[in-house]
Short mmCIF file of C-alpha atoms in Angstrom, two decimals:
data_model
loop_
_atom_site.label_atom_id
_atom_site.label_comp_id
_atom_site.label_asym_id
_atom_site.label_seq_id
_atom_site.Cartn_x
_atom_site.Cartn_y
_atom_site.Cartn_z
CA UNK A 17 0.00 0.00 0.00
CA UNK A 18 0.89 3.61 -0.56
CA UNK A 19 -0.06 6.21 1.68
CA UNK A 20 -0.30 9.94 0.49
CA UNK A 21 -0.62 13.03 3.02
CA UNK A 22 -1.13 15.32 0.23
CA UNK A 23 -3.65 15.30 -2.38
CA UNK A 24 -1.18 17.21 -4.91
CA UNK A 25 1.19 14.02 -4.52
CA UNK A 26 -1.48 11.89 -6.04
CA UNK A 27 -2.13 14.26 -8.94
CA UNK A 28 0.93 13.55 -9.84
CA UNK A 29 1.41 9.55 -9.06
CA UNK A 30 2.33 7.25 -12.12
CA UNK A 31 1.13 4.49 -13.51
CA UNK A 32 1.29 1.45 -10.59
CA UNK A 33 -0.23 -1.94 -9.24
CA UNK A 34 -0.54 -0.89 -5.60
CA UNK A 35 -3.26 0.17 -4.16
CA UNK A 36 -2.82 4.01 -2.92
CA UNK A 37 -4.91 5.92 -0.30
CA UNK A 38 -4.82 9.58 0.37
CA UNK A 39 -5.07 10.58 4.22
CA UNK A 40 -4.10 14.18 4.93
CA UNK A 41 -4.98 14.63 8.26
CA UNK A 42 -3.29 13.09 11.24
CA UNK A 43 -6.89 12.51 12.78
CA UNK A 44 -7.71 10.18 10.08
CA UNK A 45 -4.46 8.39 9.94
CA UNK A 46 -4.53 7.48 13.34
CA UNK A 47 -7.60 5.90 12.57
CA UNK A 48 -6.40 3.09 9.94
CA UNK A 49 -5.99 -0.40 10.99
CA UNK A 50 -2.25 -0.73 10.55
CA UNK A 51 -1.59 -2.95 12.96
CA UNK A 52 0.18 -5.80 10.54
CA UNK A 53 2.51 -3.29 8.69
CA UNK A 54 5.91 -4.83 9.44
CA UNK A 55 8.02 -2.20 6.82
CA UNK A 56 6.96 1.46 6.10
CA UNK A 57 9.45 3.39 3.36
CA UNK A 58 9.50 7.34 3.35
CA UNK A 59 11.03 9.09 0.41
CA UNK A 60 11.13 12.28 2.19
CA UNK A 61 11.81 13.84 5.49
CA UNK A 62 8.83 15.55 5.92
CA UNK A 63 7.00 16.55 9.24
CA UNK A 64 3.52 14.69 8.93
CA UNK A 65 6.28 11.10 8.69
CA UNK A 66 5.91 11.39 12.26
CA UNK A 67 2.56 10.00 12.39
CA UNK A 68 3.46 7.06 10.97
CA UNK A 69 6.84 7.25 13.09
CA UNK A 70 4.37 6.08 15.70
CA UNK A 71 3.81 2.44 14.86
CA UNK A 72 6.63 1.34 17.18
CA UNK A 73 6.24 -2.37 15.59
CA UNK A 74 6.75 -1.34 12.28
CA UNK A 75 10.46 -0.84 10.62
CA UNK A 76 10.86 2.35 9.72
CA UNK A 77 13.05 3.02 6.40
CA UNK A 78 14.08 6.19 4.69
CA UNK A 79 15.10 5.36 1.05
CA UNK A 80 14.94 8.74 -0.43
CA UNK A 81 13.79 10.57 -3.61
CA UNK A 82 17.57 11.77 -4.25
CA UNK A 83 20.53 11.01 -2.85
CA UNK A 84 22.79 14.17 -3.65
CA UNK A 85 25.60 15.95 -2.17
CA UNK A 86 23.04 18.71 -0.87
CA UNK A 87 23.07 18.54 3.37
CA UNK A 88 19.57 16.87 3.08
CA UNK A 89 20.88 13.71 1.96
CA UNK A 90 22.56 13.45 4.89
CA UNK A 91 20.36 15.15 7.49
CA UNK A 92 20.65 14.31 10.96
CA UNK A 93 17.10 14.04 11.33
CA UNK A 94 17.17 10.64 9.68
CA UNK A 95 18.23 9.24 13.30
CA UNK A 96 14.67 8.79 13.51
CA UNK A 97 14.26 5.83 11.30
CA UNK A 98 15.25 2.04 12.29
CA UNK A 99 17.28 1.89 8.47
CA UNK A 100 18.87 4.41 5.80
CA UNK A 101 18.69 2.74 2.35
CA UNK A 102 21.44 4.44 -0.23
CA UNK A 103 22.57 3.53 -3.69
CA UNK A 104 26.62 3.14 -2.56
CA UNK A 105 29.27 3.86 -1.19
CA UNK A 106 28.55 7.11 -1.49
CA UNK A 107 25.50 7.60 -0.06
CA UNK A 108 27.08 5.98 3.11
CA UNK A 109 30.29 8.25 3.25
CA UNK A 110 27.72 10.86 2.83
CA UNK A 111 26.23 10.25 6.36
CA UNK A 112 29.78 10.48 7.75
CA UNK A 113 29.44 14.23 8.09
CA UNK A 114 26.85 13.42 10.67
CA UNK A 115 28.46 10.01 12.29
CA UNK A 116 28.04 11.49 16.03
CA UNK A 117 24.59 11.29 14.88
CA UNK A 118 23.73 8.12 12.25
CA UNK A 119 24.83 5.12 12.99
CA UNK A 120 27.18 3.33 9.82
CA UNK A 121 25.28 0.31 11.08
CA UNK A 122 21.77 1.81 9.89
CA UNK A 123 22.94 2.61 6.64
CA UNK A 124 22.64 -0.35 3.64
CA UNK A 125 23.67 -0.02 0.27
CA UNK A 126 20.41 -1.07 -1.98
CA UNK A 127 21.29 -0.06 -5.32
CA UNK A 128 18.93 2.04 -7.98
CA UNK A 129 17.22 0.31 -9.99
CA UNK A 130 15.57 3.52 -11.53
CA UNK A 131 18.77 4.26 -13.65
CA UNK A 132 18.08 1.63 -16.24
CA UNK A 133 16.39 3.97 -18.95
CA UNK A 134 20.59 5.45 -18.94
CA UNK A 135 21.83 4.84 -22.09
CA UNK A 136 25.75 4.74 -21.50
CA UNK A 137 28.09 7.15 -23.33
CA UNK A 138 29.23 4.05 -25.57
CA UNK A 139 25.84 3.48 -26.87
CA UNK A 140 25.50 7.16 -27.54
CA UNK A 141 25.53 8.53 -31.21
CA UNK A 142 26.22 12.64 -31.42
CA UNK A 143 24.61 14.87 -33.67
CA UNK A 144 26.02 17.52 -35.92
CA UNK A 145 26.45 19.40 -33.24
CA UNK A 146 27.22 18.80 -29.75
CA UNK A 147 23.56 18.39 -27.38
CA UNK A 148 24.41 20.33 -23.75
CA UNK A 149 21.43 19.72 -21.57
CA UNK A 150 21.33 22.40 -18.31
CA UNK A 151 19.66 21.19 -15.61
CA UNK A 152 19.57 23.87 -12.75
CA UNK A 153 18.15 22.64 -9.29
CA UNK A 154 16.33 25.32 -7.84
CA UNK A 155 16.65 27.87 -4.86
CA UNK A 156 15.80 25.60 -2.09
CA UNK A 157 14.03 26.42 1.28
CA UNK A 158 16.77 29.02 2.70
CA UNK A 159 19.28 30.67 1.50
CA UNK A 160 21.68 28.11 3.42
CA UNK A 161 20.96 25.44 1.01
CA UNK A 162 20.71 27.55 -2.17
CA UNK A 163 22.94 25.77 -4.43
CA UNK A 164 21.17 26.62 -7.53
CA UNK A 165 23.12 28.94 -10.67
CA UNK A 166 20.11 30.22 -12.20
CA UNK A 167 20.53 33.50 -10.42
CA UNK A 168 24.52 34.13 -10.39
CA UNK A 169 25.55 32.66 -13.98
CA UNK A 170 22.53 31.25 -15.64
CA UNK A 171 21.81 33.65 -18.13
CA UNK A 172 25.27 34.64 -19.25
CA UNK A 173 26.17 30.52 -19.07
CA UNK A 174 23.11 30.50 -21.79
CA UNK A 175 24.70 33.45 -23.75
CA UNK A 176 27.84 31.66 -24.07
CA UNK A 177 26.59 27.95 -24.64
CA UNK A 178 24.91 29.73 -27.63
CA UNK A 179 27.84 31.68 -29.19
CA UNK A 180 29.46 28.55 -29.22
CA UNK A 181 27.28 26.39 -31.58
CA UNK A 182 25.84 24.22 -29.00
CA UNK A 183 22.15 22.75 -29.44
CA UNK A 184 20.80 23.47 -24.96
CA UNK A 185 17.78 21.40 -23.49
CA UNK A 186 16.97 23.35 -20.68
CA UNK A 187 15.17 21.54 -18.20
CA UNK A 188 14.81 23.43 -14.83
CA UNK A 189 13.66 22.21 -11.15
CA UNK A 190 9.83 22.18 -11.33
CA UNK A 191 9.82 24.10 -7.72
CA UNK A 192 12.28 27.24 -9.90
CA UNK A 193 10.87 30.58 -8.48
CA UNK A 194 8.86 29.13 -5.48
CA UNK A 195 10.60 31.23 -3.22
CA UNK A 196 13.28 33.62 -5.31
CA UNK A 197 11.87 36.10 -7.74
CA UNK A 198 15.42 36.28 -9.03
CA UNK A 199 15.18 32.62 -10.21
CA UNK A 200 12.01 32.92 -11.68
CA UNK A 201 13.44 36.02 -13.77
CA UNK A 202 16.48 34.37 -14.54
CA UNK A 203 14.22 31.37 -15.90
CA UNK A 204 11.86 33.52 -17.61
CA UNK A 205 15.34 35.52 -19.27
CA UNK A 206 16.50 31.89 -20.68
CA UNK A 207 13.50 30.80 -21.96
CA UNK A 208 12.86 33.70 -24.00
CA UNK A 209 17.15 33.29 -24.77
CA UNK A 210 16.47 30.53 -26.28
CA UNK A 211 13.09 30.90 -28.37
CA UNK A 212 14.68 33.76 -30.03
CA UNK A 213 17.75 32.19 -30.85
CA UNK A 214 15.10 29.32 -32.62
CA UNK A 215 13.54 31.65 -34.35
CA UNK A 216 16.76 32.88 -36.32
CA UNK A 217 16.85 29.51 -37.23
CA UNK A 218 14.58 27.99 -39.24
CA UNK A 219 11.65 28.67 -36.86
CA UNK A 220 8.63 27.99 -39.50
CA UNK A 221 9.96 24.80 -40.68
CA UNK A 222 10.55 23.36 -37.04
CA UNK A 223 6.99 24.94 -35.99
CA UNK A 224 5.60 23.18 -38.54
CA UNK A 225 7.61 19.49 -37.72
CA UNK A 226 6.29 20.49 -33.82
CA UNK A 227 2.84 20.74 -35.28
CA UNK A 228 2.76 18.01 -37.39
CA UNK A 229 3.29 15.29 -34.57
CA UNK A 230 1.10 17.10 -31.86
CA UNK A 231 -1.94 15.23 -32.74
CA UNK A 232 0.17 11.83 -32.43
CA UNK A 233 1.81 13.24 -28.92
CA UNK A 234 -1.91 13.89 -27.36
CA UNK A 235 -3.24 10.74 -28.63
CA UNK A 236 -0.42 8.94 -27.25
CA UNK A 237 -0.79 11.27 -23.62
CA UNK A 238 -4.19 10.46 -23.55
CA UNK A 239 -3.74 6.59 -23.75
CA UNK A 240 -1.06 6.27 -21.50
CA UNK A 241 -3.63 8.84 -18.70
CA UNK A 242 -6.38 6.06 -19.26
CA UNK A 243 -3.73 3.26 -18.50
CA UNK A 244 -2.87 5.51 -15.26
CA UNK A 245 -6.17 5.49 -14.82
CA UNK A 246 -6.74 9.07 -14.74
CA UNK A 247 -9.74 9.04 -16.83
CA UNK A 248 -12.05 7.25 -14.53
CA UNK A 249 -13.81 9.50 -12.10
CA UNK A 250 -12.01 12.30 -9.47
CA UNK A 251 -9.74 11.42 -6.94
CA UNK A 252 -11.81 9.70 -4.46
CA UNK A 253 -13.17 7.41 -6.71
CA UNK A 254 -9.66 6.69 -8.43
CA UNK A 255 -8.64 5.95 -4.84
CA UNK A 256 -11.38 3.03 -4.15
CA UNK A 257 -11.09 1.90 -7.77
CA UNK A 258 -8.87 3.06 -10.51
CA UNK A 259 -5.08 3.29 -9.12
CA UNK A 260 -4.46 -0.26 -9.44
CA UNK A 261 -4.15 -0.78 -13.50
CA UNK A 262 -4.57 -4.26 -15.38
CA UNK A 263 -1.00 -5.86 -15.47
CA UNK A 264 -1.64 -7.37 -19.26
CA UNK A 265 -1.11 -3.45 -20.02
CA UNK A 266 2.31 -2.92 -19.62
CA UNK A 267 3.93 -3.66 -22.45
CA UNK A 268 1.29 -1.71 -24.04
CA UNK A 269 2.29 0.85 -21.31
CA UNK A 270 6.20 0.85 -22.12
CA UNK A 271 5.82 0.93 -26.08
CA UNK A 272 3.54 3.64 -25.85
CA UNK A 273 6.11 6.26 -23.65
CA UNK A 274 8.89 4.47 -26.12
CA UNK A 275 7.10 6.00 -29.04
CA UNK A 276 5.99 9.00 -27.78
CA UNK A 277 9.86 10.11 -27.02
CA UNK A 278 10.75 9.06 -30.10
CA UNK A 279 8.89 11.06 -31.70
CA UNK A 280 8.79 14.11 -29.96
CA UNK A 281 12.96 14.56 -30.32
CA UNK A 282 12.22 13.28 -34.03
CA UNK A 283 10.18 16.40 -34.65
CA UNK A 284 12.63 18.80 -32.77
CA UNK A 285 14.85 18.20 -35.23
CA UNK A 286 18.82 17.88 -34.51
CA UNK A 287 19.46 22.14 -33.86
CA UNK A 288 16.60 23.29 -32.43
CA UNK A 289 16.60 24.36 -28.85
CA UNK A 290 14.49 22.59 -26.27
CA UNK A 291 12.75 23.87 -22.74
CA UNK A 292 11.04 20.86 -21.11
CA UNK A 293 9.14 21.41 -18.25
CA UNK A 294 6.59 18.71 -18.15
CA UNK A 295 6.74 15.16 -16.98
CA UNK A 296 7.27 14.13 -20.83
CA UNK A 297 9.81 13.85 -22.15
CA UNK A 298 11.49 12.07 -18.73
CA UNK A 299 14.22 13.35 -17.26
CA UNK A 300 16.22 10.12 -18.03
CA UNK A 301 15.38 10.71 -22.02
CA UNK A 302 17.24 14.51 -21.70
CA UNK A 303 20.18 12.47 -20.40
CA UNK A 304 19.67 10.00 -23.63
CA UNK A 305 19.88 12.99 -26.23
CA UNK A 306 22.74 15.23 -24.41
CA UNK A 307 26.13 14.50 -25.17
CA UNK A 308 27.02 16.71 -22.02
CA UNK A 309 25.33 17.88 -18.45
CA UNK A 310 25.58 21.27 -17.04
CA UNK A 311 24.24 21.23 -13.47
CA UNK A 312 24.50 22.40 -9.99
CA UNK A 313 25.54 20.16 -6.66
CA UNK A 314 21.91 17.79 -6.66
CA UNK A 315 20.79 14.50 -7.07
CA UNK A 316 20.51 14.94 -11.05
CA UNK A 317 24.21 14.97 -11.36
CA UNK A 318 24.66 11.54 -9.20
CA UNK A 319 22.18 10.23 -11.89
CA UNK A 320 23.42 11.24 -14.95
CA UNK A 321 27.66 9.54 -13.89
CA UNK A 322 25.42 6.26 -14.77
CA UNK A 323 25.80 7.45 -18.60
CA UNK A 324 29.60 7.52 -18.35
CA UNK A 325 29.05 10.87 -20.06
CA UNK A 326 30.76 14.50 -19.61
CA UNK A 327 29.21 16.55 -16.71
CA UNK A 328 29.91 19.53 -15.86
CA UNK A 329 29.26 21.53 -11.82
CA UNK A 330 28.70 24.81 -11.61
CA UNK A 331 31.23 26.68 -9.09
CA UNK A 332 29.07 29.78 -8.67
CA UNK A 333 31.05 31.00 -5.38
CA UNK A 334 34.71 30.36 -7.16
CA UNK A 335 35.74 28.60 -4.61
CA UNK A 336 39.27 26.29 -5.35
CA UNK A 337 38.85 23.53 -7.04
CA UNK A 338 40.72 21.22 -4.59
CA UNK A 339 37.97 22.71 -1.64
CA UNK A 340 34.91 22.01 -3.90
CA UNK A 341 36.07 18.47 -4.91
CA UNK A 342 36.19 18.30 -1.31
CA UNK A 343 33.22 19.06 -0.33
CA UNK A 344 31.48 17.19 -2.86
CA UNK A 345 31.34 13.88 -3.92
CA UNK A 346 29.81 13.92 -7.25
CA UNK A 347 32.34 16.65 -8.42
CA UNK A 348 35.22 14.01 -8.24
CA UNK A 349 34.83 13.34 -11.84
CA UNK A 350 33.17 16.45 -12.88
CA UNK A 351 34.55 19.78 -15.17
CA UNK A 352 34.40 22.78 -12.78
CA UNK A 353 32.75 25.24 -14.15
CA UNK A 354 33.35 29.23 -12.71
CA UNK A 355 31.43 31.84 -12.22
CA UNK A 356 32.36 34.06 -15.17
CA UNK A 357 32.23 30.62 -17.09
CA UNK A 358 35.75 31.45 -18.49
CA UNK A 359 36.21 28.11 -18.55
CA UNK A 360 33.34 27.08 -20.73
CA UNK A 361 34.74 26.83 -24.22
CA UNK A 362 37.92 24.62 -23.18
CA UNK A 363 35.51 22.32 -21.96
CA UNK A 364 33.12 22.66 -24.70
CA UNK A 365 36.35 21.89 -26.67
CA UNK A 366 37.67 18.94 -24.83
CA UNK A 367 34.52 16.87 -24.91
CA UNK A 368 33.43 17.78 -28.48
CA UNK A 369 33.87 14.60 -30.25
CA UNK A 370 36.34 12.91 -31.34
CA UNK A 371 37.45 13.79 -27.91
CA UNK A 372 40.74 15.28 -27.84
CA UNK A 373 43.11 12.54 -27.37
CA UNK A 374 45.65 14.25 -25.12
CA UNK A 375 42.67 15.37 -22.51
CA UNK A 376 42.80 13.05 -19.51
CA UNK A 377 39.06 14.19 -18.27
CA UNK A 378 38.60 15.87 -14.80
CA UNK A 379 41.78 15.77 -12.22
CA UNK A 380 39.64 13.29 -10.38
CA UNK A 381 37.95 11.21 -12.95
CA UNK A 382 39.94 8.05 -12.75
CA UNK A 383 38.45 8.05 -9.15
CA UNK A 384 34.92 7.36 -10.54
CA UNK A 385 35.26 4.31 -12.47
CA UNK A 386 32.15 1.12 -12.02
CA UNK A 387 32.72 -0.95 -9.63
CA UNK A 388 31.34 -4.38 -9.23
CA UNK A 389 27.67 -4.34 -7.51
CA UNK A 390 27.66 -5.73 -3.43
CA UNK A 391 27.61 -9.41 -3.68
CA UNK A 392 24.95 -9.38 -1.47
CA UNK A 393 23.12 -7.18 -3.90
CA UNK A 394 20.07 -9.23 -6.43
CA UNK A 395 21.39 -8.02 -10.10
CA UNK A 396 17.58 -6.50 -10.26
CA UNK A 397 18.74 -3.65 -7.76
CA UNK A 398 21.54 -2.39 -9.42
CA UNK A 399 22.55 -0.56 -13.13
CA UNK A 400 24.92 -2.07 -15.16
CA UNK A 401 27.08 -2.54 -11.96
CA UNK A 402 27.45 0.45 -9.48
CA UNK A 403 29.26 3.43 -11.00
CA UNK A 404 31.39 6.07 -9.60
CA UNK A 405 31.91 6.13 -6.20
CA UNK A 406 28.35 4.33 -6.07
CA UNK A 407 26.99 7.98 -7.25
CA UNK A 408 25.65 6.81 -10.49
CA UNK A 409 23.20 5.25 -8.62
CA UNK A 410 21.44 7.83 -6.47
CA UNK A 411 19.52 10.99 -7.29
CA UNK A 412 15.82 11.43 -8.49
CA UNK A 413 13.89 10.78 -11.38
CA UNK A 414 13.63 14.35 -12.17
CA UNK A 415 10.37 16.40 -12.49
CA UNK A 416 8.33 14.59 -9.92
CA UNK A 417 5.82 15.69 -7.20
CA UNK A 418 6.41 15.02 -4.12
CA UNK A 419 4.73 15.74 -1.09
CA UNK A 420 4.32 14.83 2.41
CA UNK A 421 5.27 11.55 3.67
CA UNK A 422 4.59 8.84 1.49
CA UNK A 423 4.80 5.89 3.11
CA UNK A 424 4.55 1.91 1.56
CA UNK A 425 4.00 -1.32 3.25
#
């Protein structure tokens, strides 16, 4: 069972076989006959987990919804739960900057299974020119855990991506603006960066390939919403009846989101500038059509070292390289990039292919290299054998809601 405290969360739930229920109020909750739940999961630390916290026979796990090198996945508020599932090593050396506070003993390496969409960097096949996708995280709650770029570099990183011949899929946090009007201005200022720049190239033809395959892309939506079963009623009745789709649909399910990415990058065309803010296409698919990542310190990175491909961190405070590697994990094998972006077309440069045969990579790249999954580990639980430092497994699916204690039994 899945348990939502917020309706929102269910708005935005995905196709699945177990039955969900949606109980917002701690009143209600209380009420449930829980009393043979042996395992509840919580992908969030959120305050309403607490009345779940309760069930003192239970084991209580937090697995997550993006291990990154941002101080929540490491918070010391996760004392609170019986286990700590991570994808690696990582994830557990993480924790060490709380140790007086998590035990190494709660913490088990489980893998991520969600990285299997990854296509890896050998399987990749580059256009005519080279595919950067930027993928910003957003301001966060306080300015203490602000690690986003939109607002010191964003706009002139965009100016210079696009002097240099570069196709950019910008795909920024869904929560961008919630709390700084800067963001939101500084996403608003690359949007419109970017449409203009289409539309000195070519812009009726590629309107008219976008409108073309719209028709296709809505009938295609529309099926895959009735397989969700998101057709059938509001939410209470999709609660009691519709969440729980027929299993002989899957395939049906998987060719359907196959096509409909396949043709929607089809249509865009190999130069034309993308801004992708809704659940389609996936955040795993950008990784699939960039040839190189530009993000900030977040859980997106960790994901995208599973391709094997480029990446690039954004240094917005200039602080020395040596300090930043330091302080994150994920930037071990990354580019640095500063804030005047001075070093943007060097790196542009190095990884435009064929790669330049005298560039070694990032100073600390030979530290992320796969390494064989836990033998303890089912293969089912892992990607193509953990990658670097165990990063390439952790981090979130991108673009999801989430919301208020979701628990599973």
């Amino acid at each position: 069972m899945i348990i939502l405290r917020e309706r929102a969360s269910f708005r935005c739930l995905s196709r699945t076989w177990i039955p969900v229920v949606c109980v917002p109020r701690a009143d209600d909750l209380a009420e449930l006959e829980l009393s043979d739940v042996r395992v509840v999961l919580y992908p969030g630390n959120a305050g309403k987990n607490v009345h779940m916290l309760r069930f003192a026979e239970a084991k209580h796990v937090f697995i997550g919804h993006g291990d990154s090198d941002k101080l929540a996945s490491s918070n010391r508020v996760s004392k609170v739960y019986d286990e700590i599932w991570v994808a690696g090593r990582a994830g557990r050396d993480r924790y060490q900057r709380v140790r007086h506070a998590i035990s190494d003993s709660a913490i088990v390496e489980a893998g991520r299974p969600q990285l299997s969409p990854i296509r890896l960097h050998a399987d990749h096949t580059p256009g005519p020119v080279p595919v950067v996708l930027y993928a910003p995280t957003w301001e966060g709650w306080s300015d203490d855990d602000c690690h986003t770029s939109l607002i010191p570099m964003g706009v002139p990183l965009v100016e210079k991506l696009l002097a240099e011949n570069v196709r950019v899929i910008y795909k920024p946090h869904p929560l961008t603006g919630k709390r700084s009007a800067e963001a939101a201005a500084a996403d608003r200022a690359i949007r419109e960066l970017l449409r203009a720049d289409n539309a000195r190239h070519g812009a009726a033809e590629a309107e008219a390939a976008e409108a073309a395959v719209r028709p296709r892309l809505k009938e295609i939506q529309a099926r895959l919403d009735e397989l969700a079963g998101r057709h059938r009623g509001d939410d209470a009745e999709q609660l009691r009846t519709s969440r729980v789709p027929d299993r002989a649909a899957a395939a049906e399910w998987q060719e359907l989101r196959a096509e409909w990415h396949r043709v929607f990058w089809e249509s865009r065309g190999p130069y034309r500038h993308n801004v992708i803010t809704r659940q389609l296409p996936s955040l795993y698919d950008c990784f699939n059509q960039a040839d190189l990542l530009i993000s900030d310190v977040s859980s997106v990175v960790a994901d995208f070292v599973a391709s094997l491909k480029p990446y690039v961190l954004t240094n917005a405070h200039d602080l020395p390289d040596a300090e930043f590697r330091a302080a994150y994990t994920t930037a071990g094998g990354a580019y640095l990039l500063d804030r005047a972006c001075t070093r943007l077309p060097a790196i542009l440069t190095a990884v435009r292919p064929p790669p330049r045969p005298d560039d070694p990579g990032p100073p600390h790249s030979q530290a992320l290299r796969p390494r064989p999954r836990p033998p303890h580990l089912p293969a089912t639980l892992q990607h193509r054998g953990q990658h670097p430092g165990e990063q390439g497994g952790e981090g979130k699916g991108g673009g999801g809601c989430g919301g208020g204690g979701v628990s599973g039994m």
